[in-house]
């Protein structure tokens, strides 16, 4: 009798590593490892979630019509071109399932979001990473990495974990120079946090092309990560394909209700954006004053590089911070062996991280202490 076997290549996939919520000793801690908005979700979104408890018997609307219309209304889109996912993770996976086959290549940026490679491999395709320039996505390097087998290019803009971004003009250049049979996916998970005149999430690129998709999420600015809700703005033909292969009820009723309420609470969203703008700049300045390298992030997180000495390495810093009940994100799975990623937190959390890192950077302090 032959054993059951998974599809070729699946056992070569390194499972996605999420941000930890417990310290090494198993203690609950201040979690600054997954880039959820510091202010948490809108109280209206929480109330909408709770209201759904009375209706759990029923299936949700499989087309998520009211939610798609609320998204379209909020962002100025055509609801027919919006599709929702169980997190934008699901949409990334569906796109790979739909447009990649064994032998195809998925192109992404060297330190791009790690799920792209996992989703490509799950579809039997090969991920190809293009080098970055100064930890910023490099359009020229992407273009030289295109091969006849390339079918999808994923760009996280701003990128996670660097927080750096490409201006709209560079995205336009990339689209113009890519072959038309290559799908360009713009992952704008952190778009709401960005305050730059030359930045655009990609709405106009999707509107003007039949081979561009923009993905978004409710996990970050709206802090509904636990509900799993993402969406994409797509050409009609792409929506049509994804609707055929997604789960028929992929967005649960609570996520639909909370998502609508979160969008409607514009004042809360503005407060979350303002909070981030203030504390991102503060953290960046403080970290640099401690002698630590950061990248110029426009998201709600900072990539922090540590000195190349064992006592002051990212690993040592992680151990020290965990002893203080603070969890940042280890970055080995993104190819940064000596860096941690810090999510902007509340005022108290931000101050606690800087105080702990100040102690850590003093002579004689390391994780072994
Ligand atoms: C760039 C990027 N894209 C997508 C996601 C996935 O978000 P979601 O919670 O919507 O699946 C993340 C989450 O970390 C991210 O950083």
Short mmCIF file of C-alpha atoms and ligand atoms in Angstrom, two decimals:
data_model
loop_
_atom_site.label_atom_id
_atom_site.label_comp_id
_atom_site.label_asym_id
_atom_site.label_seq_id
_atom_site.Cartn_x
_atom_site.Cartn_y
_atom_site.Cartn_z
CA UNK A 1 0.00 0.00 0.00
CA UNK A 2 1.38 3.46 -0.89
CA UNK A 3 1.25 6.25 1.69
CA UNK A 4 -0.70 9.41 0.98
CA UNK A 5 1.57 12.17 -0.33
CA UNK A 6 1.14 15.94 -0.38
CA UNK A 7 1.77 17.78 -3.64
CA UNK A 8 5.43 18.14 -4.64
CA UNK A 9 7.24 20.96 -2.87
CA UNK A 10 4.75 21.47 -0.04
CA UNK A 11 7.02 19.92 2.57
CA UNK A 12 9.80 22.34 1.53
CA UNK A 13 7.70 25.29 2.70
CA UNK A 14 8.88 26.94 5.92
CA UNK A 15 5.62 27.74 7.80
CA UNK A 16 4.85 31.45 8.28
CA UNK A 17 6.16 32.79 11.58
CA UNK A 18 3.75 35.23 13.19
CA UNK A 19 4.60 37.72 15.92
CA UNK A 20 4.79 36.12 19.35
CA UNK A 21 2.42 37.11 22.15
CA UNK A 22 4.20 35.34 25.02
CA UNK A 23 7.77 35.76 26.25
CA UNK A 24 10.22 32.84 26.21
CA UNK A 25 9.18 32.10 29.80
CA UNK A 26 5.52 31.92 28.75
CA UNK A 27 4.48 35.24 30.31
CA UNK A 28 1.87 37.42 28.61
CA UNK A 29 3.64 40.57 27.50
CA UNK A 30 3.32 43.86 25.69
CA UNK A 31 2.98 42.68 22.11
CA UNK A 32 4.67 44.98 19.62
CA UNK A 33 5.31 42.27 17.07
CA UNK A 34 2.44 42.29 14.56
CA UNK A 35 1.77 45.90 13.54
CA UNK A 36 -1.81 46.18 14.79
CA UNK A 37 -2.83 49.81 15.36
CA UNK A 38 -1.83 51.05 18.83
CA UNK A 39 -5.31 52.41 19.62
CA UNK A 40 -7.02 49.08 18.98
CA UNK A 41 -10.33 48.84 17.12
CA UNK A 42 -13.08 51.47 17.07
CA UNK A 43 -15.56 50.94 19.94
CA UNK A 44 -18.28 50.99 17.26
CA UNK A 45 -16.63 48.06 15.52
CA UNK A 46 -16.48 46.15 18.80
CA UNK A 47 -20.17 46.88 19.45
CA UNK A 48 -21.10 45.71 15.93
CA UNK A 49 -19.14 42.52 16.53
CA UNK A 50 -21.01 41.91 19.79
CA UNK A 51 -24.41 42.49 18.14
CA UNK A 52 -23.75 39.65 15.73
CA UNK A 53 -23.85 37.21 18.66
CA UNK A 54 -27.65 37.27 18.44
CA UNK A 55 -27.57 36.09 14.81
CA UNK A 56 -24.93 33.38 14.81
CA UNK A 57 -27.40 30.73 13.68
CA UNK A 58 -27.44 32.16 10.15
CA UNK A 59 -24.87 31.98 7.40
CA UNK A 60 -23.26 35.30 6.53
CA UNK A 61 -23.93 37.04 3.22
CA UNK A 62 -21.60 35.08 0.93
CA UNK A 63 -21.12 38.09 -1.35
CA UNK A 64 -20.35 40.46 1.58
CA UNK A 65 -22.36 43.02 -0.38
CA UNK A 66 -22.90 45.62 2.35
CA UNK A 67 -19.24 45.45 3.35
CA UNK A 68 -18.02 45.78 -0.23
CA UNK A 69 -20.33 48.75 -0.70
CA UNK A 70 -19.03 50.36 2.49
CA UNK A 71 -15.44 49.85 1.28
CA UNK A 72 -16.31 51.25 -2.14
CA UNK A 73 -18.02 54.24 -0.57
CA UNK A 74 -15.12 54.94 1.80
CA UNK A 75 -12.34 54.65 -0.77
CA UNK A 76 -14.24 55.92 -3.84
CA UNK A 77 -14.33 52.59 -5.72
CA UNK A 78 -16.75 50.47 -7.74
CA UNK A 79 -18.07 47.77 -5.35
CA UNK A 80 -18.25 45.29 -8.25
CA UNK A 81 -14.45 45.37 -8.40
CA UNK A 82 -13.96 44.79 -4.67
CA UNK A 83 -13.50 41.30 -3.26
CA UNK A 84 -13.11 40.48 0.42
CA UNK A 85 -10.88 37.86 1.97
CA UNK A 86 -10.38 36.13 5.29
CA UNK A 87 -7.48 38.50 5.86
CA UNK A 88 -5.55 39.84 2.90
CA UNK A 89 -3.51 36.66 3.39
CA UNK A 90 -6.36 34.75 1.81
CA UNK A 91 -6.44 37.05 -1.19
CA UNK A 92 -2.68 36.66 -1.68
CA UNK A 93 -3.14 32.89 -1.57
CA UNK A 94 -6.11 32.98 -3.96
CA UNK A 95 -4.15 35.10 -6.45
CA UNK A 96 -1.29 32.59 -6.38
CA UNK A 97 -3.69 29.68 -6.73
CA UNK A 98 -5.40 31.37 -9.67
CA UNK A 99 -2.41 32.72 -11.61
CA UNK A 100 0.55 30.47 -10.77
CA UNK A 101 1.22 26.89 -11.92
CA UNK A 102 4.18 24.56 -11.37
CA UNK A 103 7.14 25.93 -13.35
CA UNK A 104 5.98 29.55 -13.06
CA UNK A 105 7.87 32.21 -11.13
CA UNK A 106 6.58 34.75 -8.62
CA UNK A 107 8.82 37.80 -8.34
CA UNK A 108 9.11 39.90 -5.19
CA UNK A 109 11.52 42.17 -3.43
CA UNK A 110 14.36 40.70 -1.36
CA UNK A 111 12.91 41.67 2.02
CA UNK A 112 9.29 41.58 0.92
CA UNK A 113 6.42 40.23 3.04
CA UNK A 114 7.22 36.57 3.73
CA UNK A 115 3.80 35.18 2.84
CA UNK A 116 4.32 35.79 -0.91
CA UNK A 117 6.93 33.05 -1.16
CA UNK A 118 4.83 30.64 0.91
CA UNK A 119 1.74 31.21 -1.23
CA UNK A 120 3.73 30.86 -4.46
CA UNK A 121 5.30 27.60 -3.33
CA UNK A 122 1.89 26.29 -2.26
CA UNK A 123 0.81 26.78 -5.89
CA UNK A 124 3.87 24.83 -7.08
CA UNK A 125 5.63 27.95 -8.38
CA UNK A 126 9.10 29.29 -7.63
CA UNK A 127 9.61 32.52 -5.68
CA UNK A 128 12.35 34.78 -7.09
CA UNK A 129 13.65 37.60 -4.89
CA UNK A 130 15.07 40.75 -6.55
CA UNK A 131 17.76 42.61 -4.59
CA UNK A 132 16.88 45.87 -2.85
CA UNK A 133 18.83 49.13 -2.88
CA UNK A 134 19.41 50.50 0.63
CA UNK A 135 16.55 48.33 1.90
CA UNK A 136 14.10 49.87 -0.58
CA UNK A 137 12.34 47.95 -3.36
CA UNK A 138 14.33 48.48 -6.56
CA UNK A 139 12.27 48.62 -9.76
CA UNK A 140 15.33 48.15 -12.00
CA UNK A 141 16.38 45.04 -10.09
CA UNK A 142 12.84 43.68 -10.34
CA UNK A 143 12.79 44.28 -14.09
CA UNK A 144 16.13 42.52 -14.59
CA UNK A 145 14.85 39.57 -12.53
CA UNK A 146 11.86 39.01 -14.81
CA UNK A 147 12.12 35.78 -16.81
CA UNK A 148 9.85 34.17 -19.40
CA UNK A 149 8.38 32.15 -16.46
CA UNK A 150 7.38 35.22 -14.39
CA UNK A 151 3.60 35.40 -13.86
CA UNK A 152 3.09 37.58 -10.77
CA UNK A 153 5.04 40.42 -9.16
CA UNK A 154 4.15 41.21 -5.53
CA UNK A 155 5.14 44.58 -4.07
CA UNK A 156 4.32 45.47 -0.48
CA UNK A 157 4.09 49.25 -0.48
CA UNK A 158 5.04 50.36 2.13
CA UNK A 159 7.05 47.23 2.62
CA UNK A 160 6.93 45.08 5.73
CA UNK A 161 9.39 44.85 7.52
CA UNK A 162 11.46 47.80 6.25
CA UNK A 163 8.64 50.37 6.21
CA UNK A 164 10.17 51.95 3.11
CA UNK A 165 8.03 52.75 0.07
CA UNK A 166 8.02 53.40 -3.65
CA UNK A 167 6.41 56.56 -5.03
CA UNK A 168 3.56 56.19 -7.51
CA UNK A 169 5.85 57.19 -10.39
CA UNK A 170 8.03 54.12 -9.74
CA UNK A 171 5.00 51.81 -9.63
CA UNK A 172 3.82 53.30 -12.92
CA UNK A 173 7.25 52.73 -14.45
CA UNK A 174 7.25 49.15 -13.21
CA UNK A 175 3.82 48.49 -14.72
CA UNK A 176 4.78 50.07 -18.04
CA UNK A 177 7.96 48.04 -18.36
CA UNK A 178 6.58 44.69 -17.19
CA UNK A 179 5.14 42.32 -19.79
CA UNK A 180 1.38 42.65 -20.00
CA UNK A 181 0.83 38.97 -19.11
CA UNK A 182 2.44 39.52 -15.68
CA UNK A 183 0.01 40.38 -12.89
CA UNK A 184 1.27 43.20 -10.66
CA UNK A 185 -0.07 42.93 -7.09
CA UNK A 186 0.29 46.04 -4.94
CA UNK A 187 -0.06 45.07 -1.30
CA UNK A 188 -1.00 48.29 0.48
CA UNK A 189 -1.64 46.80 3.93
CA UNK A 190 -0.25 49.94 5.62
CA UNK A 191 -1.54 52.56 3.15
CA UNK A 192 -3.68 54.46 5.68
CA UNK A 193 -0.64 55.27 7.80
CA UNK A 194 1.32 56.87 4.97
CA UNK A 195 1.55 60.66 4.85
CA UNK A 196 3.61 61.34 1.72
CA UNK A 197 2.51 63.37 -1.30
CA UNK A 198 4.17 61.06 -3.81
CA UNK A 199 2.62 57.91 -2.34
CA UNK A 200 -0.47 56.17 -3.72
CA UNK A 201 -1.88 52.82 -2.67
CA UNK A 202 -2.59 51.86 -6.28
CA UNK A 203 -6.25 52.60 -6.91
CA UNK A 204 -5.53 54.57 -10.08
CA UNK A 205 -3.22 51.85 -11.38
CA UNK A 206 -5.92 49.21 -10.93
CA UNK A 207 -8.48 51.47 -12.60
CA UNK A 208 -6.24 52.01 -15.63
CA UNK A 209 -5.02 48.45 -16.22
CA UNK A 210 -6.45 44.97 -16.52
CA UNK A 211 -3.36 43.41 -14.91
CA UNK A 212 -2.98 45.25 -11.58
CA UNK A 213 -4.54 44.27 -8.22
CA UNK A 214 -4.35 46.23 -4.96
CA UNK A 215 -4.77 44.35 -1.66
CA UNK A 216 -5.73 45.97 1.66
CA UNK A 217 -6.46 44.87 5.20
CA UNK A 218 -8.53 45.66 8.28
CA UNK A 219 -5.78 44.17 10.47
CA UNK A 220 -3.55 47.22 10.70
CA UNK A 221 -5.13 50.70 10.85
CA UNK A 222 -8.52 49.27 11.90
CA UNK A 223 -6.94 46.81 14.38
CA UNK A 224 -9.38 44.01 13.56
CA UNK A 225 -6.63 41.45 13.00
CA UNK A 226 -8.40 38.87 15.16
CA UNK A 227 -11.45 38.91 12.88
CA UNK A 228 -9.42 38.24 9.70
CA UNK A 229 -10.66 40.72 7.13
CA UNK A 230 -8.93 41.93 4.02
CA UNK A 231 -9.99 43.05 0.57
CA UNK A 232 -8.72 43.71 -2.91
CA UNK A 233 -9.56 46.12 -5.70
CA UNK A 234 -9.28 44.21 -8.95
CA UNK A 235 -10.06 44.30 -12.65
CA UNK A 236 -13.42 42.66 -13.38
CA UNK A 237 -11.85 39.52 -14.84
CA UNK A 238 -9.76 38.95 -11.69
CA UNK A 239 -12.76 39.40 -9.37
CA UNK A 240 -14.59 36.88 -11.51
CA UNK A 241 -11.82 34.30 -11.15
CA UNK A 242 -11.34 34.80 -7.39
CA UNK A 243 -15.09 34.54 -6.77
CA UNK A 244 -15.06 31.12 -8.41
CA UNK A 245 -12.35 29.69 -6.15
CA UNK A 246 -12.85 31.39 -2.78
CA UNK A 247 -14.82 29.76 0.01
CA UNK A 248 -18.50 30.63 -0.49
CA UNK A 249 -18.77 32.17 3.01
CA UNK A 250 -15.16 33.25 3.49
CA UNK A 251 -16.07 36.41 5.43
CA UNK A 252 -17.86 35.63 8.67
CA UNK A 253 -20.83 37.71 9.83
CA UNK A 254 -18.94 39.38 12.69
CA UNK A 255 -16.13 40.50 10.40
CA UNK A 256 -18.63 41.95 7.92
CA UNK A 257 -20.46 43.92 10.62
CA UNK A 258 -17.35 45.14 12.42
CA UNK A 259 -15.64 46.09 9.16
CA UNK A 260 -18.54 48.34 8.15
CA UNK A 261 -18.64 50.00 11.57
CA UNK A 262 -14.87 50.55 11.54
CA UNK A 263 -15.04 52.30 8.18
CA UNK A 264 -17.83 54.56 9.39
CA UNK A 265 -15.88 55.72 12.45
CA UNK A 266 -13.70 58.15 10.52
CA UNK A 267 -12.80 60.21 13.59
CA UNK A 268 -11.35 57.13 15.29
CA UNK A 269 -9.31 56.26 12.21
CA UNK A 270 -7.97 59.81 12.01
CA UNK A 271 -6.97 59.62 15.67
CA UNK A 272 -5.11 56.37 14.99
CA UNK A 273 -3.28 57.96 12.06
CA UNK A 274 -2.34 61.04 14.11
CA UNK A 275 -1.15 58.87 16.99
CA UNK A 276 1.06 56.93 14.63
CA UNK A 277 2.52 59.98 12.97
CA UNK A 278 3.52 61.42 16.33
CA UNK A 279 4.96 58.27 17.90
CA UNK A 280 6.65 56.86 14.80
CA UNK A 281 8.73 60.04 14.58
CA UNK A 282 9.41 60.02 18.32
CA UNK A 283 10.53 56.38 18.35
CA UNK A 284 12.72 56.90 15.31
CA UNK A 285 14.51 59.85 16.89
CA UNK A 286 14.98 58.07 20.22
CA UNK A 287 16.31 54.90 18.60
CA UNK A 288 18.82 56.83 16.52
CA UNK A 289 19.95 58.69 19.61
CA UNK A 290 20.68 55.32 21.18
CA UNK A 291 22.99 54.64 18.23
CA UNK A 292 20.64 52.14 16.58
CA UNK A 293 20.02 52.13 12.84
CA UNK A 294 16.42 52.44 11.63
CA UNK A 295 15.00 52.57 8.12
CA UNK A 296 12.88 55.57 7.10
CA UNK A 297 9.50 53.93 7.75
CA UNK A 298 6.17 55.34 6.61
CA UNK A 299 4.17 52.51 8.23
CA UNK A 300 3.35 51.84 11.89
CA UNK A 301 6.57 49.99 12.63
CA UNK A 302 10.33 50.40 12.54
CA UNK A 303 13.05 47.99 11.53
CA UNK A 304 15.85 48.36 14.08
CA UNK A 305 19.33 47.07 13.26
CA UNK A 306 21.65 46.23 16.15
CA UNK A 307 25.44 46.45 16.57
CA UNK A 308 27.48 43.53 15.25
CA UNK A 309 28.70 42.49 18.70
CA UNK A 310 27.24 39.43 20.41
CA UNK A 311 26.39 41.33 23.61
CA UNK A 312 24.41 43.99 21.72
CA UNK A 313 22.94 41.87 18.92
CA UNK A 314 19.27 41.69 18.00
CA UNK A 315 19.11 38.28 19.64
CA UNK A 316 20.54 39.66 22.88
CA UNK A 317 18.21 42.65 22.70
CA UNK A 318 15.23 40.36 22.17
CA UNK A 319 16.15 38.37 25.29
CA UNK A 320 16.62 41.55 27.32
CA UNK A 321 13.34 43.09 26.13
CA UNK A 322 11.44 39.88 26.86
CA UNK A 323 12.74 39.96 30.41
CA UNK A 324 11.09 43.38 30.64
CA UNK A 325 7.85 41.95 29.22
CA UNK A 326 8.26 43.48 25.76
CA UNK A 327 7.95 41.45 22.56
CA UNK A 328 9.25 42.78 19.25
CA UNK A 329 9.44 40.73 16.07
CA UNK A 330 12.51 38.64 15.23
CA UNK A 331 13.51 39.15 11.63
CA UNK A 332 15.52 36.08 10.62
CA UNK A 333 12.68 34.84 8.38
CA UNK A 334 12.98 38.09 6.38
CA UNK A 335 16.73 37.72 5.89
CA UNK A 336 17.66 40.28 8.57
CA UNK A 337 19.77 38.33 11.03
CA UNK A 338 20.56 41.26 13.32
CA UNK A 339 17.36 43.31 13.44
CA UNK A 340 14.07 43.50 15.31
CA UNK A 341 10.84 45.08 14.11
CA UNK A 342 9.01 47.33 16.54
CA UNK A 343 5.31 48.16 16.16
CA UNK A 344 4.30 51.66 17.25
CA UNK A 345 2.45 51.20 20.54
CA UNK A 346 0.62 53.36 23.04
CA UNK A 347 2.53 56.22 24.66
CA UNK A 348 3.33 54.05 27.70
CA UNK A 349 4.45 51.11 25.55
CA UNK A 350 6.67 53.28 23.36
CA UNK A 351 8.31 54.85 26.39
CA UNK A 352 8.81 51.43 27.99
CA UNK A 353 10.57 50.11 24.88
CA UNK A 354 12.91 53.09 24.68
CA UNK A 355 13.69 52.92 28.40
CA UNK A 356 14.47 49.20 28.10
CA UNK A 357 16.65 49.67 25.01
CA UNK A 358 18.49 52.52 26.70
CA UNK A 359 19.34 50.15 29.56
CA UNK A 360 20.29 47.41 27.12
CA UNK A 361 22.65 49.64 25.15
CA UNK A 362 24.50 50.68 28.31
CA UNK A 363 27.81 48.90 28.84
CA UNK A 364 27.50 45.70 30.78
CA UNK A 365 23.84 45.04 30.04
CA UNK A 366 22.82 42.11 27.89
CA UNK A 367 20.28 39.31 27.93
CA UNK A 368 22.38 37.20 30.27
CA UNK A 369 22.05 39.76 33.07
C1 LIG B 1 2.56 43.69 3.84
C2 LIG B 1 1.51 42.83 4.44
N1 LIG B 1 0.58 42.30 3.65
C3 LIG B 1 -0.40 41.53 4.14
C4 LIG B 1 -0.47 41.22 5.48
C5 LIG B 1 -1.54 40.28 5.94
O1 LIG B 1 -2.53 40.94 6.58
P1 LIG B 1 -3.91 40.23 6.94
O2 LIG B 1 -4.01 40.28 8.41
O3 LIG B 1 -4.94 41.05 6.24
O4 LIG B 1 -3.88 38.84 6.42
C6 LIG B 1 0.48 41.74 6.36
C7 LIG B 1 0.44 41.38 7.79
O5 LIG B 1 1.41 41.42 8.48
C8 LIG B 1 1.49 42.56 5.83
O6 LIG B 1 2.45 43.08 6.60
#
